[in-house]
Structure formats: C-alpha cells, structure tokens
Tab-separated table of C-alpha atoms and ligand atoms in Angstrom:
chain	number	residue	atom	x	y	z
A	1	MET	CA	-35.225	28.525	-77.058
A	2	THR	CA	-38.888	29.605	-77.606
A	3	ASP	CA	-41.294	27.381	-79.779
A	4	LYS	CA	-41.589	30.194	-82.343
A	5	LEU	CA	-38.126	29.095	-83.626
A	6	LYS	CA	-38.188	26.053	-85.994
A	7	GLN	CA	-35.583	23.495	-86.428
A	8	LEU	CA	-33.835	23.056	-89.882
A	9	PRO	CA	-31.424	20.451	-90.787
A	10	PRO	CA	-28.255	20.763	-89.013
A	11	ALA	CA	-24.958	22.492	-90.086
A	12	ILE	CA	-22.047	20.585	-90.326
A	13	LEU	CA	-18.810	22.166	-89.407
A	14	THR	CA	-15.404	20.341	-90.044
A	15	LEU	CA	-12.684	21.517	-87.950
A	16	ASP	CA	-9.186	19.914	-87.412
A	17	ASP	CA	-10.632	16.694	-89.344
A	18	LYS	CA	-13.562	16.669	-87.012
A	19	SER	CA	-17.238	17.228	-87.911
A	20	TYR	CA	-19.535	19.171	-85.487
A	21	SER	CA	-23.477	19.188	-86.304
A	22	LEU	CA	-24.791	22.638	-85.486
A	23	PRO	CA	-28.518	23.008	-85.089
A	24	THR	CA	-29.860	25.667	-87.391
A	25	LEU	CA	-33.180	27.506	-87.042
A	26	ILE	CA	-35.420	29.692	-88.716
A	27	GLY	CA	-37.410	32.531	-87.269
A	28	ALA	CA	-41.016	34.050	-87.781
A	29	GLU	CA	-39.991	36.233	-90.662
A	30	GLY	CA	-37.629	33.411	-92.175
A	31	GLU	CA	-34.375	34.630	-90.730
A	32	LYS	CA	-31.911	31.674	-90.636
A	33	ALA	CA	-29.443	31.025	-87.566
A	34	ILE	CA	-26.950	28.522	-86.497
A	35	ASP	CA	-27.115	27.886	-82.865
A	36	ILE	CA	-23.504	27.852	-81.698
A	37	SER	CA	-24.089	28.024	-78.001
A	38	LYS	CA	-22.127	24.541	-77.481
A	39	LEU	CA	-19.549	25.175	-80.348
A	40	ARG	CA	-16.769	25.885	-77.701
A	41	SER	CA	-17.524	23.243	-75.169
A	42	GLN	CA	-17.572	20.828	-78.435
A	43	SER	CA	-14.538	21.898	-80.285
A	44	HIS	CA	-12.746	24.747	-78.161
A	45	TYR	CA	-13.338	27.130	-81.079
A	46	VAL	CA	-15.153	30.542	-80.552
A	47	THR	CA	-16.593	32.727	-83.376
A	48	LEU	CA	-15.204	35.986	-84.006
A	49	ASP	CA	-17.777	39.009	-85.074
A	50	GLU	CA	-16.598	42.278	-84.023
A	51	GLY	CA	-19.622	44.703	-83.688
A	52	TYR	CA	-21.943	41.456	-83.784
A	53	GLY	CA	-23.079	42.187	-87.226
A	54	ASN	CA	-23.601	38.694	-87.832
A	55	THR	CA	-24.639	37.569	-84.559
A	56	ALA	CA	-28.056	37.276	-82.888
A	57	SER	CA	-27.815	38.106	-79.237
A	58	CYS	CA	-31.321	36.794	-78.338
A	59	GLU	CA	-34.691	35.784	-79.736
A	60	SER	CA	-36.944	39.001	-79.834
A	61	ALA	CA	-40.762	39.270	-80.576
A	62	ILE	CA	-40.844	43.183	-80.219
A	63	THR	CA	-39.408	44.854	-83.563
A	64	TYR	CA	-38.615	43.213	-86.643
A	65	ILE	CA	-36.328	44.922	-89.260
A	66	ASP	CA	-35.483	43.693	-92.737
A	67	GLY	CA	-32.287	46.122	-93.756
A	68	GLU	CA	-32.321	45.182	-97.499
A	69	LYS	CA	-36.143	45.715	-97.908
A	70	GLY	CA	-36.251	48.647	-95.414
A	71	ILE	CA	-38.855	47.075	-93.477
A	72	LEU	CA	-39.544	48.196	-89.813
A	73	ARG	CA	-42.280	46.654	-87.593
A	74	TYR	CA	-43.387	46.954	-83.927
A	75	ARG	CA	-44.925	43.981	-82.720
A	76	GLY	CA	-45.925	43.104	-86.429
A	77	TYR	CA	-47.385	46.478	-87.360
A	78	PRO	CA	-45.573	48.294	-90.119
A	79	ILE	CA	-43.984	51.659	-88.782
A	80	GLU	CA	-45.454	53.656	-91.714
A	81	GLU	CA	-49.030	52.762	-90.128
A	82	LEU	CA	-48.213	53.522	-86.781
A	83	ALA	CA	-46.644	56.758	-87.560
A	84	GLU	CA	-49.871	57.573	-89.684
A	85	HIS	CA	-52.520	56.399	-87.449
A	86	SER	CA	-51.192	55.925	-83.789
A	87	ARG	CA	-50.064	57.894	-81.145
A	88	PHE	CA	-46.618	57.553	-78.906
A	89	VAL	CA	-48.395	56.689	-75.735
A	90	GLU	CA	-50.430	53.909	-77.666
A	91	VAL	CA	-47.155	52.738	-79.339
A	92	ALA	CA	-45.514	52.517	-76.003
A	93	TYR	CA	-48.219	50.387	-74.830
A	94	LEU	CA	-47.993	48.260	-77.685
A	95	LEU	CA	-44.338	47.536	-77.523
A	96	LEU	CA	-44.701	47.011	-73.644
A	97	ASN	CA	-47.730	44.766	-73.795
A	98	GLY	CA	-47.455	43.159	-77.269
A	99	GLU	CA	-51.171	44.061	-78.367
A	100	LEU	CA	-52.673	47.569	-79.268
A	101	PRO	CA	-54.767	48.723	-76.189
A	102	ASN	CA	-58.673	49.028	-76.351
A	103	SER	CA	-59.939	52.294	-75.280
A	104	GLN	CA	-60.221	51.383	-71.515
A	105	GLN	CA	-56.657	50.081	-71.271
A	106	LEU	CA	-55.337	53.246	-73.090
A	107	LEU	CA	-57.173	55.651	-70.919
A	108	GLU	CA	-55.826	53.869	-67.870
A	109	PHE	CA	-52.375	53.729	-69.135
A	110	SER	CA	-52.357	57.603	-70.311
A	111	THR	CA	-53.835	58.510	-66.828
A	112	ASN	CA	-51.118	56.689	-65.125
A	113	LEU	CA	-48.420	58.186	-67.146
A	114	ASN	CA	-49.762	61.672	-66.339
A	115	GLU	CA	-50.118	60.677	-62.490
A	116	SER	CA	-46.374	59.500	-62.483
A	117	SER	CA	-44.720	62.415	-64.215
A	118	ILE	CA	-43.572	64.382	-61.082
A	119	ILE	CA	-40.089	63.690	-59.667
A	120	HIS	CA	-39.262	63.664	-55.855
A	121	GLU	CA	-39.010	67.298	-54.907
A	122	ASP	CA	-35.687	66.690	-53.459
A	123	MET	CA	-34.132	65.760	-56.976
A	124	HIS	CA	-34.608	69.142	-58.110
A	125	HIS	CA	-31.250	70.256	-55.966
A	126	PHE	CA	-29.337	67.740	-57.944
A	127	PHE	CA	-29.761	69.935	-61.189
A	128	ASN	CA	-28.137	72.836	-59.362
A	129	GLY	CA	-24.856	70.576	-58.844
A	130	PHE	CA	-24.125	70.241	-62.617
A	131	PRO	CA	-21.823	72.961	-64.140
A	132	ARG	CA	-23.539	75.481	-66.370
A	133	GLY	CA	-23.299	74.193	-70.112
A	134	SER	CA	-23.679	70.590	-69.005
A	135	HIS	CA	-24.696	68.446	-71.742
A	136	PRO	CA	-28.334	67.473	-71.059
A	137	MET	CA	-27.453	63.528	-72.031
A	138	GLY	CA	-25.009	63.856	-69.247
A	139	ILE	CA	-27.522	65.309	-67.016
A	140	LEU	CA	-30.237	62.768	-67.994
A	141	ALA	CA	-28.040	59.452	-67.651
A	142	THR	CA	-27.174	60.894	-63.883
A	143	MET	CA	-30.734	61.849	-62.961
A	144	VAL	CA	-32.333	58.549	-64.451
A	145	ALA	CA	-29.764	56.470	-62.351
A	146	SER	CA	-30.385	58.602	-59.227
A	147	LEU	CA	-34.205	57.541	-59.417
A	148	SER	CA	-32.835	54.311	-57.874
A	149	THR	CA	-31.643	56.234	-54.781
A	150	PHE	CA	-35.278	58.029	-54.411
A	151	TYR	CA	-37.332	55.033	-55.368
A	152	PRO	CA	-35.527	51.913	-54.283
A	153	ILE	CA	-36.362	48.844	-56.039
A	154	PRO	CA	-37.590	45.723	-53.935
A	155	ASP	CA	-35.364	42.402	-54.486
A	156	ARG	CA	-38.380	40.659	-55.792
A	157	LEU	CA	-40.323	42.591	-58.229
A	158	ASP	CA	-43.994	41.711	-58.524
A	159	THR	CA	-45.674	42.399	-61.915
A	160	ALA	CA	-47.747	45.360	-60.696
A	161	THR	CA	-44.617	47.198	-59.224
A	162	GLU	CA	-42.578	46.488	-62.170
A	163	GLN	CA	-45.256	47.889	-64.367
A	164	GLN	CA	-45.505	50.969	-62.442
A	165	ILE	CA	-41.659	51.544	-62.388
A	166	VAL	CA	-41.817	51.300	-66.248
A	167	ILE	CA	-44.539	53.716	-66.431
A	168	ASN	CA	-42.736	56.022	-64.059
A	169	LEU	CA	-39.647	55.976	-66.081
A	170	ILE	CA	-41.562	56.578	-69.376
A	171	SER	CA	-43.458	59.447	-67.710
A	172	GLN	CA	-40.370	60.955	-65.557
A	173	VAL	CA	-37.797	60.985	-68.421
A	174	ARG	CA	-39.733	63.716	-70.058
A	175	THR	CA	-39.909	65.788	-66.843
A	176	ILE	CA	-36.135	65.305	-66.110
A	177	ALA	CA	-35.518	66.487	-69.752
A	178	ALA	CA	-37.590	69.717	-69.377
A	179	PHE	CA	-36.244	70.593	-65.816
A	180	SER	CA	-32.950	70.167	-67.177
A	181	TYR	CA	-33.394	72.552	-69.820
A	182	LYS	CA	-35.177	75.162	-67.759
A	183	LYS	CA	-32.276	75.106	-65.298
A	184	SER	CA	-30.098	75.582	-68.346
A	185	ILE	CA	-31.831	78.829	-69.284
A	186	GLY	CA	-32.186	79.944	-65.833
A	187	GLU	CA	-36.058	79.983	-65.839
A	188	PRO	CA	-38.403	78.711	-62.993
A	189	LEU	CA	-39.493	74.977	-63.438
A	190	VAL	CA	-42.813	74.414	-64.972
A	191	TYR	CA	-44.470	71.149	-63.614
A	192	PRO	CA	-46.517	68.574	-65.571
A	193	SER	CA	-50.058	69.314	-65.665
A	194	TYR	CA	-52.950	66.531	-65.438
A	195	LYS	CA	-54.706	68.479	-68.004
A	196	LEU	CA	-51.989	67.865	-70.815
A	197	LYS	CA	-51.154	64.603	-72.816
A	198	TYR	CA	-47.714	63.187	-73.018
A	199	VAL	CA	-46.254	65.393	-75.850
A	200	ARG	CA	-48.327	68.660	-74.653
A	201	ASN	CA	-47.163	67.969	-71.340
A	202	PHE	CA	-43.750	67.942	-72.193
A	203	LEU	CA	-43.574	70.993	-74.627
A	204	ASN	CA	-45.463	72.779	-71.859
A	205	MET	CA	-42.670	72.157	-69.396
A	206	MET	CA	-40.232	73.116	-71.852
A	207	PHE	CA	-41.734	76.415	-73.030
A	208	SER	CA	-44.308	77.727	-71.009
A	209	SER	CA	-43.483	80.462	-68.624
A	210	PRO	CA	-45.147	82.346	-65.701
A	211	VAL	CA	-44.734	85.519	-67.766
A	212	ARG	CA	-45.205	84.408	-71.305
A	213	ASP	CA	-48.387	82.596	-72.858
A	214	TYR	CA	-47.203	79.503	-74.837
A	215	GLN	CA	-49.788	78.035	-77.320
A	216	LEU	CA	-49.163	74.563	-78.212
A	217	ASP	CA	-48.937	74.259	-82.141
A	218	ASP	CA	-51.167	71.079	-83.135
A	219	ASP	CA	-48.695	70.460	-86.212
A	220	ILE	CA	-45.725	70.658	-83.820
A	221	VAL	CA	-47.269	68.296	-81.338
A	222	ARG	CA	-48.267	66.042	-83.886
A	223	ALA	CA	-44.702	66.075	-85.477
A	224	ILE	CA	-43.204	65.565	-82.197
A	225	ASP	CA	-45.462	62.574	-81.359
A	226	MET	CA	-44.493	60.972	-84.616
A	227	PHE	CA	-40.882	61.650	-84.005
A	228	LEU	CA	-41.302	59.825	-80.929
A	229	ILE	CA	-43.026	56.882	-82.341
A	230	LEU	CA	-40.275	56.504	-84.947
A	231	HIS	CA	-37.756	56.500	-82.416
A	232	ALA	CA	-39.707	54.032	-79.870
A	233	ASP	CA	-37.595	50.740	-80.721
A	234	HIS	CA	-35.267	49.394	-83.230
A	235	GLU	CA	-34.426	45.791	-82.023
A	236	GLN	CA	-30.774	45.228	-81.090
A	237	ASN	CA	-29.141	48.650	-81.524
A	238	CYS	CA	-26.392	49.665	-79.636
A	239	SER	CA	-28.193	51.329	-76.797
A	240	THR	CA	-30.564	48.433	-76.425
A	241	SER	CA	-27.907	46.108	-76.482
A	242	SER	CA	-26.147	47.846	-73.572
A	243	VAL	CA	-29.695	48.001	-71.820
A	244	ARG	CA	-29.886	44.211	-72.346
A	245	THR	CA	-26.412	43.535	-71.173
A	246	ALA	CA	-26.659	45.707	-68.095
A	247	GLY	CA	-30.020	44.123	-67.369
A	248	SER	CA	-28.537	40.702	-67.698
A	249	SER	CA	-26.503	41.240	-64.382
A	250	MET	CA	-29.746	42.222	-62.619
A	251	ALA	CA	-28.927	45.833	-62.251
A	252	ASN	CA	-31.894	47.818	-61.274
A	253	VAL	CA	-33.878	49.181	-64.075
A	254	TYR	CA	-32.920	52.601	-63.146
A	255	ALA	CA	-29.277	51.958	-63.878
A	256	VAL	CA	-30.096	49.765	-67.071
A	257	ALA	CA	-32.217	52.885	-68.540
A	258	SER	CA	-29.135	54.956	-67.650
A	259	ALA	CA	-26.837	52.624	-69.701
A	260	GLY	CA	-29.156	53.068	-72.432
A	261	ILE	CA	-28.980	56.829	-72.237
A	262	SER	CA	-25.202	56.604	-72.195
A	263	ALA	CA	-24.759	54.296	-75.194
A	264	LEU	CA	-27.238	56.330	-77.155
A	265	TRP	CA	-25.334	59.741	-76.463
A	266	GLY	CA	-22.429	58.614	-79.072
A	267	PRO	CA	-22.447	60.597	-82.437
A	268	ARG	CA	-22.341	57.242	-84.338
A	269	HIS	CA	-25.563	56.240	-82.612
A	270	GLY	CA	-28.228	58.531	-81.047
A	271	GLY	CA	-25.887	61.580	-81.027
A	272	ALA	CA	-26.134	61.656	-84.843
A	273	ASN	CA	-29.180	63.714	-85.058
A	274	GLN	CA	-27.466	66.846	-83.160
A	275	GLN	CA	-24.420	66.316	-85.459
A	276	VAL	CA	-26.622	66.464	-88.595
A	277	ILE	CA	-27.985	69.644	-87.907
A	278	GLN	CA	-24.664	71.096	-86.851
A	279	MET	CA	-23.305	69.892	-90.327
A	280	LEU	CA	-26.232	71.641	-92.004
A	281	GLU	CA	-25.469	74.711	-90.217
A	282	GLN	CA	-21.646	74.423	-91.166
A	283	ILE	CA	-22.908	74.180	-94.811
A	284	HIS	CA	-25.325	76.841	-94.597
A	285	ALA	CA	-22.860	79.125	-92.876
A	286	ASP	CA	-20.023	78.300	-95.736
A	287	GLY	CA	-22.996	79.427	-98.179
A	288	GLY	CA	-22.310	76.063	-100.173
A	289	ASP	CA	-25.043	73.576	-101.478
A	290	GLY	CA	-23.144	70.541	-99.666
A	291	THR	CA	-21.347	69.354	-102.878
A	292	GLU	CA	-18.122	70.371	-101.041
A	293	PHE	CA	-18.896	68.727	-97.903
A	294	ILE	CA	-19.791	65.577	-99.733
A	295	ASN	CA	-16.646	65.362	-101.419
A	296	GLN	CA	-14.976	65.491	-97.807
A	297	ALA	CA	-17.150	62.789	-96.385
A	298	LYS	CA	-15.891	60.490	-99.561
A	299	ASP	CA	-12.247	61.450	-98.702
A	300	LYS	CA	-10.611	58.481	-96.822
A	301	ASN	CA	-8.281	60.968	-95.346
A	302	SER	CA	-10.787	63.188	-94.057
A	303	SER	CA	-12.776	62.414	-90.664
A	304	SER	CA	-15.745	63.941	-92.122
A	305	ARG	CA	-18.844	61.577	-92.404
A	306	LEU	CA	-22.106	62.604	-94.120
A	307	MET	CA	-23.959	62.433	-90.742
A	308	GLY	CA	-27.527	60.948	-91.099
A	309	PHE	CA	-26.342	58.574	-93.811
A	310	GLY	CA	-25.593	54.768	-93.615
A	311	HIS	CA	-27.024	52.157	-91.076
A	312	ARG	CA	-25.519	49.037	-89.812
A	313	VAL	CA	-28.645	47.262	-90.754
A	314	TYR	CA	-30.507	49.031	-93.508
A	315	LYS	CA	-28.823	48.962	-96.853
A	316	ASN	CA	-31.852	50.789	-98.373
A	317	PHE	CA	-34.038	53.689	-97.223
A	318	ASP	CA	-34.539	53.720	-93.519
A	319	PRO	CA	-38.300	53.875	-93.552
A	320	ARG	CA	-38.281	56.252	-90.602
A	321	ALA	CA	-36.286	58.652	-92.698
A	322	THR	CA	-39.085	58.563	-95.439
A	323	VAL	CA	-41.825	59.263	-93.055
A	324	LEU	CA	-39.850	62.060	-91.285
A	325	LYS	CA	-39.137	63.728	-94.607
A	326	LYS	CA	-42.658	63.734	-95.616
A	327	GLN	CA	-43.663	65.425	-92.143
A	328	CYS	CA	-40.815	67.959	-92.896
A	329	ASP	CA	-42.630	68.537	-96.280
A	330	LYS	CA	-45.875	69.010	-94.338
A	331	LEU	CA	-44.180	71.231	-91.541
A	332	PHE	CA	-42.279	73.448	-93.753
A	333	ASP	CA	-45.237	73.866	-96.302
A	334	LYS	CA	-47.083	75.782	-93.394
A	335	ALA	CA	-47.212	79.524	-93.874
A	336	GLY	CA	-44.136	81.260	-92.290
A	337	VAL	CA	-42.576	77.850	-91.219
A	338	SER	CA	-39.467	77.771	-93.603
A	339	ASP	CA	-35.914	76.187	-92.970
A	340	PRO	CA	-32.770	76.892	-95.416
A	341	LEU	CA	-31.493	73.712	-93.694
A	342	PHE	CA	-34.407	71.604	-95.095
A	343	ASP	CA	-33.384	72.772	-98.199
A	344	ILE	CA	-29.707	71.872	-97.871
A	345	ALA	CA	-30.843	68.181	-96.447
A	346	ARG	CA	-32.783	67.733	-99.598
A	347	LYS	CA	-30.167	69.006	-102.006
A	348	LEU	CA	-27.437	66.857	-100.127
A	349	GLU	CA	-29.742	63.499	-100.282
A	350	GLU	CA	-30.266	64.248	-104.029
A	351	ILE	CA	-26.461	64.703	-104.707
A	352	ALA	CA	-25.667	61.552	-102.456
A	353	LEU	CA	-28.293	59.251	-103.910
A	354	LYS	CA	-26.373	59.977	-107.403
A	355	ASP	CA	-23.068	59.538	-106.511
A	356	ASP	CA	-21.699	56.064	-106.825
A	357	TYR	CA	-19.678	56.288	-103.187
A	358	PHE	CA	-22.963	56.140	-101.407
A	359	ILE	CA	-24.713	53.885	-103.898
A	360	SER	CA	-21.936	51.498	-103.982
A	361	ARG	CA	-21.752	51.420	-100.069
A	362	LYS	CA	-25.628	51.222	-99.934
A	363	LEU	CA	-25.552	54.514	-97.913
A	364	TYR	CA	-29.018	56.187	-97.606
A	365	PRO	CA	-30.590	58.620	-95.312
A	366	ASN	CA	-31.303	57.033	-91.705
A	367	VAL	CA	-33.743	58.322	-89.043
A	368	ASP	CA	-31.332	61.129	-87.989
A	369	PHE	CA	-31.107	62.830	-91.278
A	370	TYR	CA	-34.246	64.521	-91.009
A	371	SER	CA	-35.453	64.073	-87.406
A	372	GLY	CA	-33.372	67.023	-86.299
A	373	LEU	CA	-35.323	69.625	-88.555
A	374	ILE	CA	-38.665	68.434	-87.001
A	375	LEU	CA	-37.030	69.198	-83.495
A	376	ARG	CA	-35.599	72.707	-84.866
A	377	ALA	CA	-39.217	73.581	-85.998
A	378	ALA	CA	-40.300	72.797	-82.571
A	379	GLY	CA	-37.735	75.152	-80.955
A	380	ILE	CA	-35.822	72.437	-79.009
A	381	PRO	CA	-32.409	73.370	-78.546
A	382	THR	CA	-30.069	71.326	-80.766
A	383	ASN	CA	-27.944	69.869	-77.650
A	384	MET	CA	-31.382	68.368	-76.638
A	385	TYR	CA	-31.776	66.542	-79.556
A	386	THR	CA	-30.441	63.092	-78.405
A	387	VAL	CA	-32.553	63.698	-75.167
A	388	LEU	CA	-35.684	63.650	-77.429
A	389	PHE	CA	-34.471	60.218	-78.930
A	390	ALA	CA	-34.210	59.062	-75.437
A	391	ILE	CA	-37.593	60.127	-74.574
A	392	GLY	CA	-38.718	58.016	-77.679
A	393	ARG	CA	-36.585	55.110	-77.070
A	394	MET	CA	-37.448	54.396	-73.517
A	395	PRO	CA	-40.378	52.322	-74.230
A	396	GLY	CA	-38.295	49.998	-76.568
A	397	TRP	CA	-35.472	49.772	-73.900
A	398	LEU	CA	-37.946	48.722	-71.070
A	399	ALA	CA	-39.860	46.289	-73.443
A	400	HIS	CA	-36.349	44.648	-74.074
A	401	TRP	CA	-35.688	44.622	-70.480
A	402	ARG	CA	-38.890	42.963	-69.599
A	403	GLU	CA	-38.550	40.562	-72.479
A	404	MET	CA	-35.056	39.262	-71.192
A	405	LEU	CA	-36.123	39.514	-67.468
A	406	HIS	CA	-39.091	37.073	-68.018
A	407	GLY	CA	-37.316	34.850	-70.948
A	408	GLU	CA	-36.838	31.242	-70.095
A	409	GLN	CA	-33.553	32.005	-68.262
A	410	VAL	CA	-31.643	35.402	-67.719
A	411	ILE	CA	-28.102	34.376	-68.989
A	412	ILE	CA	-25.570	37.124	-68.056
A	413	THR	CA	-24.040	38.613	-71.198
A	414	ARG	CA	-20.466	37.544	-71.163
A	415	PRO	CA	-18.651	37.215	-74.629
A	416	ARG	CA	-15.591	35.754	-75.103
A	417	GLN	CA	-12.325	37.251	-77.007
A	418	ILE	CA	-9.343	36.240	-79.107
A	419	TYR	CA	-6.136	37.180	-77.184
A	420	VAL	CA	-3.292	38.740	-79.130
A	421	GLY	CA	-1.220	40.073	-76.186
A	422	GLU	CA	1.984	38.910	-74.589
A	423	PRO	CA	3.027	35.477	-73.990
A	424	LEU	CA	3.652	34.237	-70.319
A	425	ARG	CA	6.359	36.240	-68.566
A	426	ARG	CA	7.704	36.762	-65.197
A	427	TYR	CA	7.604	39.804	-63.021
A	428	GLN	CA	10.709	41.708	-62.781
A	429	ASP	CA	11.694	44.021	-59.737
A	430	ILE	CA	12.123	47.714	-60.974
A	431	GLU	CA	15.849	47.672	-60.723
A	432	GLN	CA	16.088	44.774	-63.244
A	433	ARG	CA	13.964	46.604	-65.807
A	434	PRO	CA	15.360	48.373	-68.926
B	501	SDX	C1	-28.669	55.334	-85.451
B	501	SDX	O1	-28.431	50.286	-84.976
B	501	SDX	C2	-29.546	51.007	-85.048
B	501	SDX	O2	-30.573	50.629	-85.225
B	501	SDX	C3	-29.396	52.362	-84.756
B	501	SDX	C4	-30.630	53.389	-84.844
B	501	SDX	C5	-31.581	53.129	-83.957
B	501	SDX	O3	-32.623	53.406	-84.241
B	501	SDX	O4	-31.140	52.713	-83.042
B	501	SDX	O5	-30.995	53.354	-86.350
B	501	SDX	C6	-29.966	55.022	-84.965
B	501	SDX	O6	-27.605	55.134	-84.849
B	501	SDX	C7	-28.616	55.487	-86.864
B	501	SDX	C8	-27.253	55.889	-87.501
B	501	SDX	C9	-26.794	57.248	-87.014
B	501	SDX	N1	-25.491	57.371	-87.283
B	501	SDX	C10	-25.071	58.483	-88.092
B	501	SDX	O7	-25.673	58.758	-89.131
B	501	SDX	C11	-23.552	58.620	-88.253
B	501	SDX	C12	-23.079	58.442	-89.571
B	501	SDX	N2	-22.893	57.212	-90.190
B	501	SDX	C13	-21.772	56.350	-90.087
B	501	SDX	O8	-21.091	56.707	-88.960
B	501	SDX	C14	-22.165	54.742	-90.418
B	501	SDX	O9	-22.886	54.701	-91.371
B	501	SDX	C15	-22.833	53.967	-89.226
B	501	SDX	C16	-21.914	54.052	-88.108
B	501	SDX	C17	-24.129	54.363	-89.211
B	501	SDX	C18	-22.838	52.526	-89.861
B	501	SDX	O10	-21.629	52.057	-90.043
B	501	SDX	P1	-21.328	50.734	-90.559
B	501	SDX	O11	-22.473	49.901	-91.173
B	501	SDX	O12	-20.465	49.942	-89.573
B	501	SDX	O13	-20.434	51.324	-92.023
B	501	SDX	P2	-18.835	51.303	-92.047
B	501	SDX	O14	-18.506	51.927	-90.931
B	501	SDX	O15	-18.218	49.921	-91.887
B	501	SDX	O16	-18.647	52.001	-93.177
B	501	SDX	C19	-18.934	51.241	-94.734
B	501	SDX	C20	-18.270	52.194	-95.704
B	501	SDX	C21	-16.922	52.764	-95.134
B	501	SDX	O17	-16.173	52.920	-96.226
B	501	SDX	P3	-15.096	52.016	-97.164
B	501	SDX	O18	-14.219	51.666	-95.905
B	501	SDX	O19	-15.805	50.828	-97.423
B	501	SDX	O20	-14.415	52.885	-97.811
B	501	SDX	O21	-19.237	53.211	-95.737
B	501	SDX	C22	-18.318	54.450	-95.382
B	501	SDX	C23	-17.211	53.956	-94.472
B	501	SDX	O22	-16.226	55.010	-94.613
B	501	SDX	N3	-19.436	55.341	-94.653
B	501	SDX	C24	-19.597	56.571	-94.789
B	501	SDX	C25	-20.639	56.826	-93.952
B	501	SDX	N4	-21.095	55.784	-93.447
B	501	SDX	C26	-20.394	54.692	-93.826
B	501	SDX	N5	-19.026	57.385	-95.393
B	501	SDX	C27	-19.454	58.512	-95.338
B	501	SDX	N6	-20.454	58.908	-94.851
B	501	SDX	C28	-21.080	58.083	-93.710
B	501	SDX	N7	-22.217	58.645	-93.173
C-alpha cells in the first residue's frame, strides 16, 4: 500500500456473532475504501461484486474520474485543458512519465516515436493471410501479439529497453492500423515518413497514394489529435483491467496490449463508436428523427440500446462527450463540411435528455456518442473506429502496465467465486447413465 493512502478508523464487520476489524483507507481525492485483503483468511467469507462496480482492483496515480461530477483528469490535469492546450504525443508522455515534458523531452520522445514507426518487413506477409473483409480489430490484436515474435523480449527488462518497447508499441500500432486498411482496399502500403508528426503520419499512411495527392486538412488533424487525447486513458475500464490482468501473469507486453485490444473490441466497450454511427445511419435511412429508435431503446423487450449513451461510472455527462460535441460543432461549421448524422445525434441527445427513462437511470452521452462523427469527417472507414480508439488508448494501457509492474509487488489477478453447481457425485460408466 503506497503512502498516498491514509488510514481511517477501522470498519467493524460482524459475521456469525464474531466481529472483524477491517482497515479503511482514503485516497488522494477523498475516495474511501475498506481493505478486505485479509477478510477470507480471517472469516472464510468472500465478497461478491459482479462487474466489480464496487471494488477497487488497485491503487493508481494515473487517472482520476468522479462519475457523479463528470470529472476526468490525467495525472491531475483536467481533460478539458489537455484537449484544448495539449497534443496527443505530449499527453502520452504525461500518462507514461507522470509529468508534462519540457521542450527537450518532448522533442526526444516525438523523434523516437517517428524513428520507431516501421514494422519488420517480414510482418507485411501476415496481412496477406487474413481473409478479405477481416475486421481490423482482429488484425490489430493478432499483429500486435505477433510483434513478440519479431521483437523477442528479454526475461529481465531494463528501464531503457522497457521504455523503448513502450514507444515502439505506441508508434507501430498506428502503422499496423494503416497497413491493414491499405491491404483491405488493395492499395500499396504507404510507409511512415520522418517528416510528419504522429497524427499527420497516420493520416498520410491511411490516405495518401502514389497516384493521388493527399492534402492534410489542419482541422481534421487537430480533431483526430483531440480524439486520441480523449481516448488515451480512463482508469480501470474493461480493457485496461484486461491489460492489468494479463500483465499480472508476467505475460510479455505485446500479449498484454493484444489482450487490451481484444477486450476493447466489444460493442459495450470500445466497439460502441462503430455501433453509434451504424445506429445513426439506420435512423437516417429510415427517414426518422430518432424518436422511434429511442422508444425501442426504452423497450425492455427490445435488444436495442441507445448506443453512445450510459456509462458504468459516469452518472453525469461524460466530459469527453462534451468536448467532442464542441469539436463536431467546429468541424461541421466549416464551409462544405456537413453531416446529417450530426443533426440526428443532436436531436437524439435532445430527446433523450428530456425523457424520464434516461434521466431516472442517469444515462448521458458517453465518449462514443460523438466520436464516430469526427472519424467520419476524416474519412476513416466505420470498421476502423475502434482501431482509432485502440491507438488512443495504447499509452494509457502501457502506463497502467508499467505502474503495475513497478508497484510494491506484482500480485497475479485471481478473483474467487461463489460456487452454485452440482454437489459431490461419483462417475458413472456410460452403460449406467440414463
Ligand atoms: C466505453 O468503463 C469505461 O471507462 C469505458 C469507456 C472508456 O473510456 O474506457 O468510457 C468507454 O466503453 C463507454 C461506453 C460505450 N458503450 C455504449 O455506449 C453501449 C451502450 N451503453 C450501455 O451498454 C451501458 O450503458 C453500459 C454498458 C455502457 C453501462 O452499463 P451499466 O452501467 O452496467 O448499466 P446497466 O447495464 O446496469 O443498465 C442500467 C439500466 C438498465 O435498465 P433497467 O434494467 O434499470 O430498466 O439502464 C439501461 C439498462 O437497460 N441502459 C440503457 C442503456 N444503458 C443502460 N437503456 C438504453 N440505452 C442504453 N444505452
């Protein structure tokens, strides 16, 4: 336990006429916790908390969220200030190192990212092995895991090697994503260029071509950079918890990052941004304003959900959604850039926020509700939206992996369970079975 946690008077738990004194703690922002790490050994009781919504899996100094107040800070800095004043590469440095870089540190970090953006030439053949139409998240998870075969990791990681592997991953995840897109449309690969910064390099790899001049639009570059900042970390979400769990077995960092990518793919997590656009496209195709869809989303007998709404932690506006909506306003106010889906999204939000079903359940727009519109404006294909989320989240995953690895001790994640299956019974030969 770090010295940042302060002790409070113990909690007294009475079980089977016995009292147990459980330590209680308070975090840097006043969150209170009961330390149950010795509960089972003392009382033979375990706690049950499906989805861990009431359970802190670790102490962390990386990101702070207050779901009731709609607060999100990376290393103490409000997300709104980072989104407005910072850039993704600087935020990645902040998440990984705990402090904003000075000019020299930022230049070195940015240059290293650029110099690490190439993947091994022999990896290009892997792309040919995926069936046409393969989902880019399946390709990304596979290719990131395969980095461990081309760049074997030594058993004992010194600091410099660990830092370089982290930089390689943050840089190469972009290259793998762009290459998978080029392969999917049968166009030649466009290599990263040392002349271009992180986001410009990615967009250039995605959209430039030997036969077509591709002009980078500054507003689109800024919007994608901000998208990546807003997705860079989010404390112990599903994919980051998967990273910490895989990392706790001391699996190599490429396998750990691949675990994060796989968990993120789910439609209830990172896959929601793709689902939001598909939902908006369907409403647009049906010619409605969304009222009918909202009624379906409220209907217990319908499997429909208002994608991009609701959150395990935010019971107020997701601050990222507020920033992204402003960014959409700016982007779509530009001459010639309009999107009927943005109008539908705003109408859906307006209707839902007046509807008691959503109000009573504290369901507000989350990061995914507007993010897809930014990617759409950039020309990113819908099936790559969650890939962009993964590119953004990579620094956060790796910051948590490193925080766990360098904690006081690496404890392998191994929750208990409540068994509700069959009592003891004896094996029967097949002839004796009914
Ligand atoms: C991300 O954890 C993170 O930090 C994640 C993330 C990150 O940065 O890593 O923020 C990214 O994953 C954002 C969430 C993206 N997912 C979606 O937008 C999918 C749609 N949202 C829902 O699936 C849902 O809101 C969740 C999964 C996000 C949260 O689910 P909860 O908190 O477990 O809520 P619940 O399933 O217990 O639902 C509570 C009630 C239920 O109704 P009742 O049983 O009380 O009648 O709210 C309803 C739900 O049916 N509900 C919705 C709804 N979300 C919840 N009803 C309609 N539409 C929705 N979107």
